[in-house]
PDB file of C-alpha atoms in Angstrom:
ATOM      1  CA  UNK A 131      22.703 -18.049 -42.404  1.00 81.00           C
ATOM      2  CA  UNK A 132      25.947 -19.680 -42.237  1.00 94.00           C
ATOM      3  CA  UNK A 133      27.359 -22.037 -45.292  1.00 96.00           C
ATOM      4  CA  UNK A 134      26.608 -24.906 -43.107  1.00 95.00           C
ATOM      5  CA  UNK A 135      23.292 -24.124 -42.459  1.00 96.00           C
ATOM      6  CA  UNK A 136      22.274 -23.032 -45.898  1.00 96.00           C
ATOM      7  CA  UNK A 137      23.793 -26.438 -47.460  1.00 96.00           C
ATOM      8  CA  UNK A 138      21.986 -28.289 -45.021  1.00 94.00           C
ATOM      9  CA  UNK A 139      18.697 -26.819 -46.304  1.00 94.00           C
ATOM     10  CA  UNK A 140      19.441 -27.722 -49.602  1.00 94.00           C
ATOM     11  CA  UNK A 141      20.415 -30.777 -49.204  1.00 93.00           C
ATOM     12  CA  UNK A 142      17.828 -31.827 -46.541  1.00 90.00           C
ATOM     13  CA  UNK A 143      17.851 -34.661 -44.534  1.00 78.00           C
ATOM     14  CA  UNK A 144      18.904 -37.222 -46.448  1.00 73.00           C
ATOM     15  CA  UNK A 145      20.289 -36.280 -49.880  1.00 65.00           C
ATOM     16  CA  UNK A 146      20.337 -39.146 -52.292  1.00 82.00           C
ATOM     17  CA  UNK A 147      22.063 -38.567 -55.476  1.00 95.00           C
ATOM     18  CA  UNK A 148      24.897 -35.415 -54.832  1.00 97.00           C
ATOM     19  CA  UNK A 149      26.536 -33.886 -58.149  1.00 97.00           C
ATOM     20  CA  UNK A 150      29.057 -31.002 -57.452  1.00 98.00           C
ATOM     21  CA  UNK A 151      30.763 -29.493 -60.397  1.00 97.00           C
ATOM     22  CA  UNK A 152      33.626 -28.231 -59.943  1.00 96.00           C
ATOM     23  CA  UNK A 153      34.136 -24.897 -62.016  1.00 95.00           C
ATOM     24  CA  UNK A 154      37.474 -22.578 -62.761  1.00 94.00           C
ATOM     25  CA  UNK A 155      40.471 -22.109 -64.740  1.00 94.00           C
ATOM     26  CA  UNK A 156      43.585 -23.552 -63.022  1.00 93.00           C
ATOM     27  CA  UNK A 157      45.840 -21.120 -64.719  1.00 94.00           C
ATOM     28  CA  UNK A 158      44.066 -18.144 -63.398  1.00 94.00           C
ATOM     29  CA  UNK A 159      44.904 -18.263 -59.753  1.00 94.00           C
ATOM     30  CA  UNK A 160      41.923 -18.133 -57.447  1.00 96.00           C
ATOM     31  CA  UNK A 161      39.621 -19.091 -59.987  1.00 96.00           C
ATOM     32  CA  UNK A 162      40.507 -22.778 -59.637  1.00 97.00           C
ATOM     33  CA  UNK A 163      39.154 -22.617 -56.104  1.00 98.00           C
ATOM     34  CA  UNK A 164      36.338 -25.214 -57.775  1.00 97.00           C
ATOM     35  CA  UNK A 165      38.405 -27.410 -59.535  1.00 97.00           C
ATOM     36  CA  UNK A 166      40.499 -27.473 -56.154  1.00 98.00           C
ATOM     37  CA  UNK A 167      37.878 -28.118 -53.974  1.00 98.00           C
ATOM     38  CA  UNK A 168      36.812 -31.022 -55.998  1.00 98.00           C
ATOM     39  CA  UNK A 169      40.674 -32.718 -55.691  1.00 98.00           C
ATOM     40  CA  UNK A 170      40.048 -32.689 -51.821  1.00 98.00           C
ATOM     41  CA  UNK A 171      36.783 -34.555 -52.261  1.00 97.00           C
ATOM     42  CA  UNK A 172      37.911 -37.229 -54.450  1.00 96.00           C
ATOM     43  CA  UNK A 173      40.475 -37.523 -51.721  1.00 96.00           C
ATOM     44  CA  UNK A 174      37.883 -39.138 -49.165  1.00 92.00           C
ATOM     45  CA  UNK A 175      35.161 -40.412 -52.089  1.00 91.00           C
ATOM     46  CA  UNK A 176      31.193 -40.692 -50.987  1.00 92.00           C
ATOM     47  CA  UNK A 177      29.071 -42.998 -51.960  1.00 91.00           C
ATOM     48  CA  UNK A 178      26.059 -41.035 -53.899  1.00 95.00           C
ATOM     49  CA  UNK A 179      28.231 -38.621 -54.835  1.00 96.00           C
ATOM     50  CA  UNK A 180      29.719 -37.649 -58.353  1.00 97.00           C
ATOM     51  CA  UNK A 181      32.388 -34.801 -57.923  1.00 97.00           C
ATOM     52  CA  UNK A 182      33.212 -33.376 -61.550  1.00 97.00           C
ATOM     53  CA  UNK A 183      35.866 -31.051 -61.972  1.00 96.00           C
ATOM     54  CA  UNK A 184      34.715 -29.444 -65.303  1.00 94.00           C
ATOM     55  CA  UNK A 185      37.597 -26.297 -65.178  1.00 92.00           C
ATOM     56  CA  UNK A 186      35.857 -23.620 -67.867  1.00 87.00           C
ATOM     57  CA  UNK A 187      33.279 -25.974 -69.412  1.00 88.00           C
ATOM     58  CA  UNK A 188      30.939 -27.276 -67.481  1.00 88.00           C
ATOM     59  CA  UNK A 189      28.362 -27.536 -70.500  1.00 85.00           C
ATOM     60  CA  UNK A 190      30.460 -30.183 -71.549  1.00 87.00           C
ATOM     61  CA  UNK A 191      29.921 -32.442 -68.478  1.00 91.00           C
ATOM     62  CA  UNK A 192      25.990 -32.580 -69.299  1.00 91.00           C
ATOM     63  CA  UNK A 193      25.597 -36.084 -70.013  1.00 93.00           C
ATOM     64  CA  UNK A 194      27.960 -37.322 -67.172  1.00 96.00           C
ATOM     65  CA  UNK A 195      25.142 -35.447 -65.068  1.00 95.00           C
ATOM     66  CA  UNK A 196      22.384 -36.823 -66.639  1.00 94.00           C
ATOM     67  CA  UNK A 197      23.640 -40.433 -66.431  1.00 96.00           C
ATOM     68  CA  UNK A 198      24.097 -40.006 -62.669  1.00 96.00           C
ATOM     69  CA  UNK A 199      20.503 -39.340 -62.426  1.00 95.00           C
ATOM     70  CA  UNK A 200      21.254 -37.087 -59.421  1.00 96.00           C
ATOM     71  CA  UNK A 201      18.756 -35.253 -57.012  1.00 95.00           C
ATOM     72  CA  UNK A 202      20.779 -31.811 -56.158  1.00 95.00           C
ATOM     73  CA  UNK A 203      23.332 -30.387 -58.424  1.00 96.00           C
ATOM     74  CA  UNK A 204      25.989 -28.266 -56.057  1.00 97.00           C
ATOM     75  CA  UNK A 205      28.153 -25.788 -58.445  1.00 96.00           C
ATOM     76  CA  UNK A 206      31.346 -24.458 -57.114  1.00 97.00           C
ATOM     77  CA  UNK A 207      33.507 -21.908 -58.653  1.00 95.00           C
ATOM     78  CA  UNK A 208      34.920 -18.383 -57.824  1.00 94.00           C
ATOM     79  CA  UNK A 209      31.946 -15.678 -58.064  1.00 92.00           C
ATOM     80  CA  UNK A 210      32.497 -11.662 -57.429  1.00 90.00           C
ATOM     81  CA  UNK A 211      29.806 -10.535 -55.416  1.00 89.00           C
ATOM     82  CA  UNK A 212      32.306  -8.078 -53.732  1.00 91.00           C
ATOM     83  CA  UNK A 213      33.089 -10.089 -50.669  1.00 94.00           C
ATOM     84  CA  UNK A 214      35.924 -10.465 -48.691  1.00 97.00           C
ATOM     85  CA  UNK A 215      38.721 -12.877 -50.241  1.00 98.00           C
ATOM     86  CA  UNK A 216      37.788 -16.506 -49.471  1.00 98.00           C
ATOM     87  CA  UNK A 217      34.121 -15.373 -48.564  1.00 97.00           C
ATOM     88  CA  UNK A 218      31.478 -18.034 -49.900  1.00 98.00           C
ATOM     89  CA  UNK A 219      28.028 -17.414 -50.335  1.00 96.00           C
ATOM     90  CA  UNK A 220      25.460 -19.358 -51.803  1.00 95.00           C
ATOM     91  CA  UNK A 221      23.643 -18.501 -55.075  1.00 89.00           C
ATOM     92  CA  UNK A 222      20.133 -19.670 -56.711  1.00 83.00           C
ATOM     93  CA  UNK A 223      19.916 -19.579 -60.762  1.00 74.00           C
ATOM     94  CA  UNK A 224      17.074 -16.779 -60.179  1.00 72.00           C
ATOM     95  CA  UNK A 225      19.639 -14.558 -58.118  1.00 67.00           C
ATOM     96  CA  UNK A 226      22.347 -15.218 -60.911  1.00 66.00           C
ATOM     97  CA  UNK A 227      20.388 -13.673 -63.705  1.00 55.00           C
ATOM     98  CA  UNK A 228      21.953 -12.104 -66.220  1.00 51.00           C
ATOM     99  CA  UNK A 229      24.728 -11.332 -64.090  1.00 49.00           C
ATOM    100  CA  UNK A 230      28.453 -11.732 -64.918  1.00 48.00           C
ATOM    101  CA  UNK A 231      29.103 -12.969 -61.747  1.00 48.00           C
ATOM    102  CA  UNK A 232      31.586 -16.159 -63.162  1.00 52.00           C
ATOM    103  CA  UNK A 233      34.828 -15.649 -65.087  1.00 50.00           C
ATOM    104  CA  UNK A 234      33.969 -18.576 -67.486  1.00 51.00           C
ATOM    105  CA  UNK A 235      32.710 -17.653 -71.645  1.00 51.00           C
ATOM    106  CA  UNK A 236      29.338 -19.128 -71.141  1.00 59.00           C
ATOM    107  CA  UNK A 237      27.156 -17.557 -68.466  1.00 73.00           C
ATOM    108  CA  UNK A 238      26.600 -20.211 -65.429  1.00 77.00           C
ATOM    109  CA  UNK A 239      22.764 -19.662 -65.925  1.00 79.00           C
ATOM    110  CA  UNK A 240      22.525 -21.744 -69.378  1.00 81.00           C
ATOM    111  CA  UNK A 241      24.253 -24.994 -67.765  1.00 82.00           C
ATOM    112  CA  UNK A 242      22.199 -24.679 -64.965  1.00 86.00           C
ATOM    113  CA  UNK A 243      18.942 -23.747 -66.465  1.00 86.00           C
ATOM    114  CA  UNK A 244      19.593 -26.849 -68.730  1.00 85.00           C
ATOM    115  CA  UNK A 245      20.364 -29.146 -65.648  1.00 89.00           C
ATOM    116  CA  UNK A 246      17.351 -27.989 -64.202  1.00 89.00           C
ATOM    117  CA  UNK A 247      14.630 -28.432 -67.040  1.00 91.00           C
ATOM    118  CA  UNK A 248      15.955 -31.841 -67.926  1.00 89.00           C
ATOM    119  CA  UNK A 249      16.684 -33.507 -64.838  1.00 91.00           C
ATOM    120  CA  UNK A 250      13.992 -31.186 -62.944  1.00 92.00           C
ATOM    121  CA  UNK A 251      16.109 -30.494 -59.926  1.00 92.00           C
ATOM    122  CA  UNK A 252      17.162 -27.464 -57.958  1.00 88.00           C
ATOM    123  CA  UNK A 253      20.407 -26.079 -58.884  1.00 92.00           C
ATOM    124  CA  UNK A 254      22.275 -24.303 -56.465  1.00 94.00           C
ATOM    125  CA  UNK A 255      25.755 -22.333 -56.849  1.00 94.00           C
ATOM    126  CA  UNK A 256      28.107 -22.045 -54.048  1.00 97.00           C
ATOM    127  CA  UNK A 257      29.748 -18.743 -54.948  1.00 95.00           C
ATOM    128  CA  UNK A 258      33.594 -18.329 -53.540  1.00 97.00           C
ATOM    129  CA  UNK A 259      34.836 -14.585 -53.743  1.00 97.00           C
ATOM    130  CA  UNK A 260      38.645 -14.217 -55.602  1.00 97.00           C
ATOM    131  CA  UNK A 261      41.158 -12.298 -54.553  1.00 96.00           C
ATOM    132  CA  UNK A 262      42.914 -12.551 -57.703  1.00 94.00           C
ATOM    133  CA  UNK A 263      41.889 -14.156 -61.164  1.00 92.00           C
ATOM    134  CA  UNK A 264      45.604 -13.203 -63.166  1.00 90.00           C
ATOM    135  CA  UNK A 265      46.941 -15.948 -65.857  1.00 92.00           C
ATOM    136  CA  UNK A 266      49.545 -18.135 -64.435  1.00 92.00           C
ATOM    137  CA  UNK A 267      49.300 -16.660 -60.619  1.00 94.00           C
ATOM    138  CA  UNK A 268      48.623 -19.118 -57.864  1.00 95.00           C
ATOM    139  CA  UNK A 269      45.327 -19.707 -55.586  1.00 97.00           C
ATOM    140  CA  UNK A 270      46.049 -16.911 -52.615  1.00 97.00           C
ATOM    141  CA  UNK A 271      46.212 -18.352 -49.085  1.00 98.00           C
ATOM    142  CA  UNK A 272      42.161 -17.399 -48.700  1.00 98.00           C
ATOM    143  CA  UNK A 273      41.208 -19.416 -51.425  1.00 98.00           C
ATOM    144  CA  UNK A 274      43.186 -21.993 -50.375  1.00 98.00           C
ATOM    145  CA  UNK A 275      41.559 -21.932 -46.838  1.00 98.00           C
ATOM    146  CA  UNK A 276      38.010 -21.672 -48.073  1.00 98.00           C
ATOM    147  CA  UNK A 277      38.589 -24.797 -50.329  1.00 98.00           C
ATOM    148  CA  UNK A 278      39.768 -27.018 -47.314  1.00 98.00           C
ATOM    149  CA  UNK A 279      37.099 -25.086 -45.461  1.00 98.00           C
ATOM    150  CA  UNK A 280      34.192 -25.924 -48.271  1.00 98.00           C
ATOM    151  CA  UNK A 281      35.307 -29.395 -48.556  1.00 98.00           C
ATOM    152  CA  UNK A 282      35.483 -30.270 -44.869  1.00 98.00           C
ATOM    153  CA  UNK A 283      32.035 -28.800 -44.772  1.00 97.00           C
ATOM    154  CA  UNK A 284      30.133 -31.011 -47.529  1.00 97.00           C
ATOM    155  CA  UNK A 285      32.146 -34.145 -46.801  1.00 96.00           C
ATOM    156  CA  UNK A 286      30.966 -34.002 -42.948  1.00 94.00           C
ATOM    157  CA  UNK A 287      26.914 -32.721 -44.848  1.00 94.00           C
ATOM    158  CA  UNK A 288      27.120 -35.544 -47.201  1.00 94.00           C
ATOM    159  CA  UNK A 289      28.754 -38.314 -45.514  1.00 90.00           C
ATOM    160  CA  UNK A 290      25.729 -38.872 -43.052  1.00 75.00           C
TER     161      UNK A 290
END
């Protein structure tokens, strides 16, 4: 299933109320591929759709979720599943696990296992494979590409 396709599902017809949090360090090279991708949506804003670039700490972006009162909750951040540099792939909470699959302190799965009993929606994690994570390096030319790529992507899903 391609990116397209699988946002689509999630998202459904019609989505109502969009979050996407934005998630990375952006002095650590490709791991501000979220925080990125979120600066090219604010570019061309949506209506219904909050776009919070949270770096390392989402957990700390809680209540601005909460008060939006959304109805899907789209994560983005750099994730190595062993892909190919710039490869995305999309990730539920119960695939996460216990995995160390984010770069961040605090595991992905207690913001989004928090987002999902209080606000009782879906959480989904759109997972974006580094090619390299070192302090103070720049995002690599895949990165880049994927984040123009992503954004293109859920501005044409969620401006319809």
């Amino acid at each position: 299933m391609s990116l397209e396709q699988g946002l689509r599902e999630y998202f459904g017809a019609k989505p109502r109320r969009v979050v996407i949090v934005g998630v990375g360090n952006p002095i650590r090279g490709d791991d501000a591929v979220g925080p990125r991708i979120i600066e090219l949506l604010e570019e061309k804003p949506l209506d219904d759709v909050l776009a919070l670039n949270t770096e390392s700490v989402p957990e700390a972006f809680t209540g601005k979720v909460e008060e939006f009162k959304p109805t899907h909750v789209l994560m983005v951040d750099a994730a190595n599943f062993r892909g190919a540099p710039g490869e995305t792939k999309l990730i539920t909470a119960e695939h996460i696990g216990g995995q160390a699959i984010s770069t961040h302190s605090l595991p992905l799965t207690i913001f989004i296992t928090y987002i999902e009993k209080s606000l009782g929606v879906d959480v989904l994690l759109l997972g974006i494979q580094p090619m390299s994570i070192g302090l103070g390096e720049p995002m690599t030319e895949p990165l880049e590409a994927a984040a123009v790529s992503v954004s293109n992507t859920l501005y044409q899903i969620l401006s319809k």
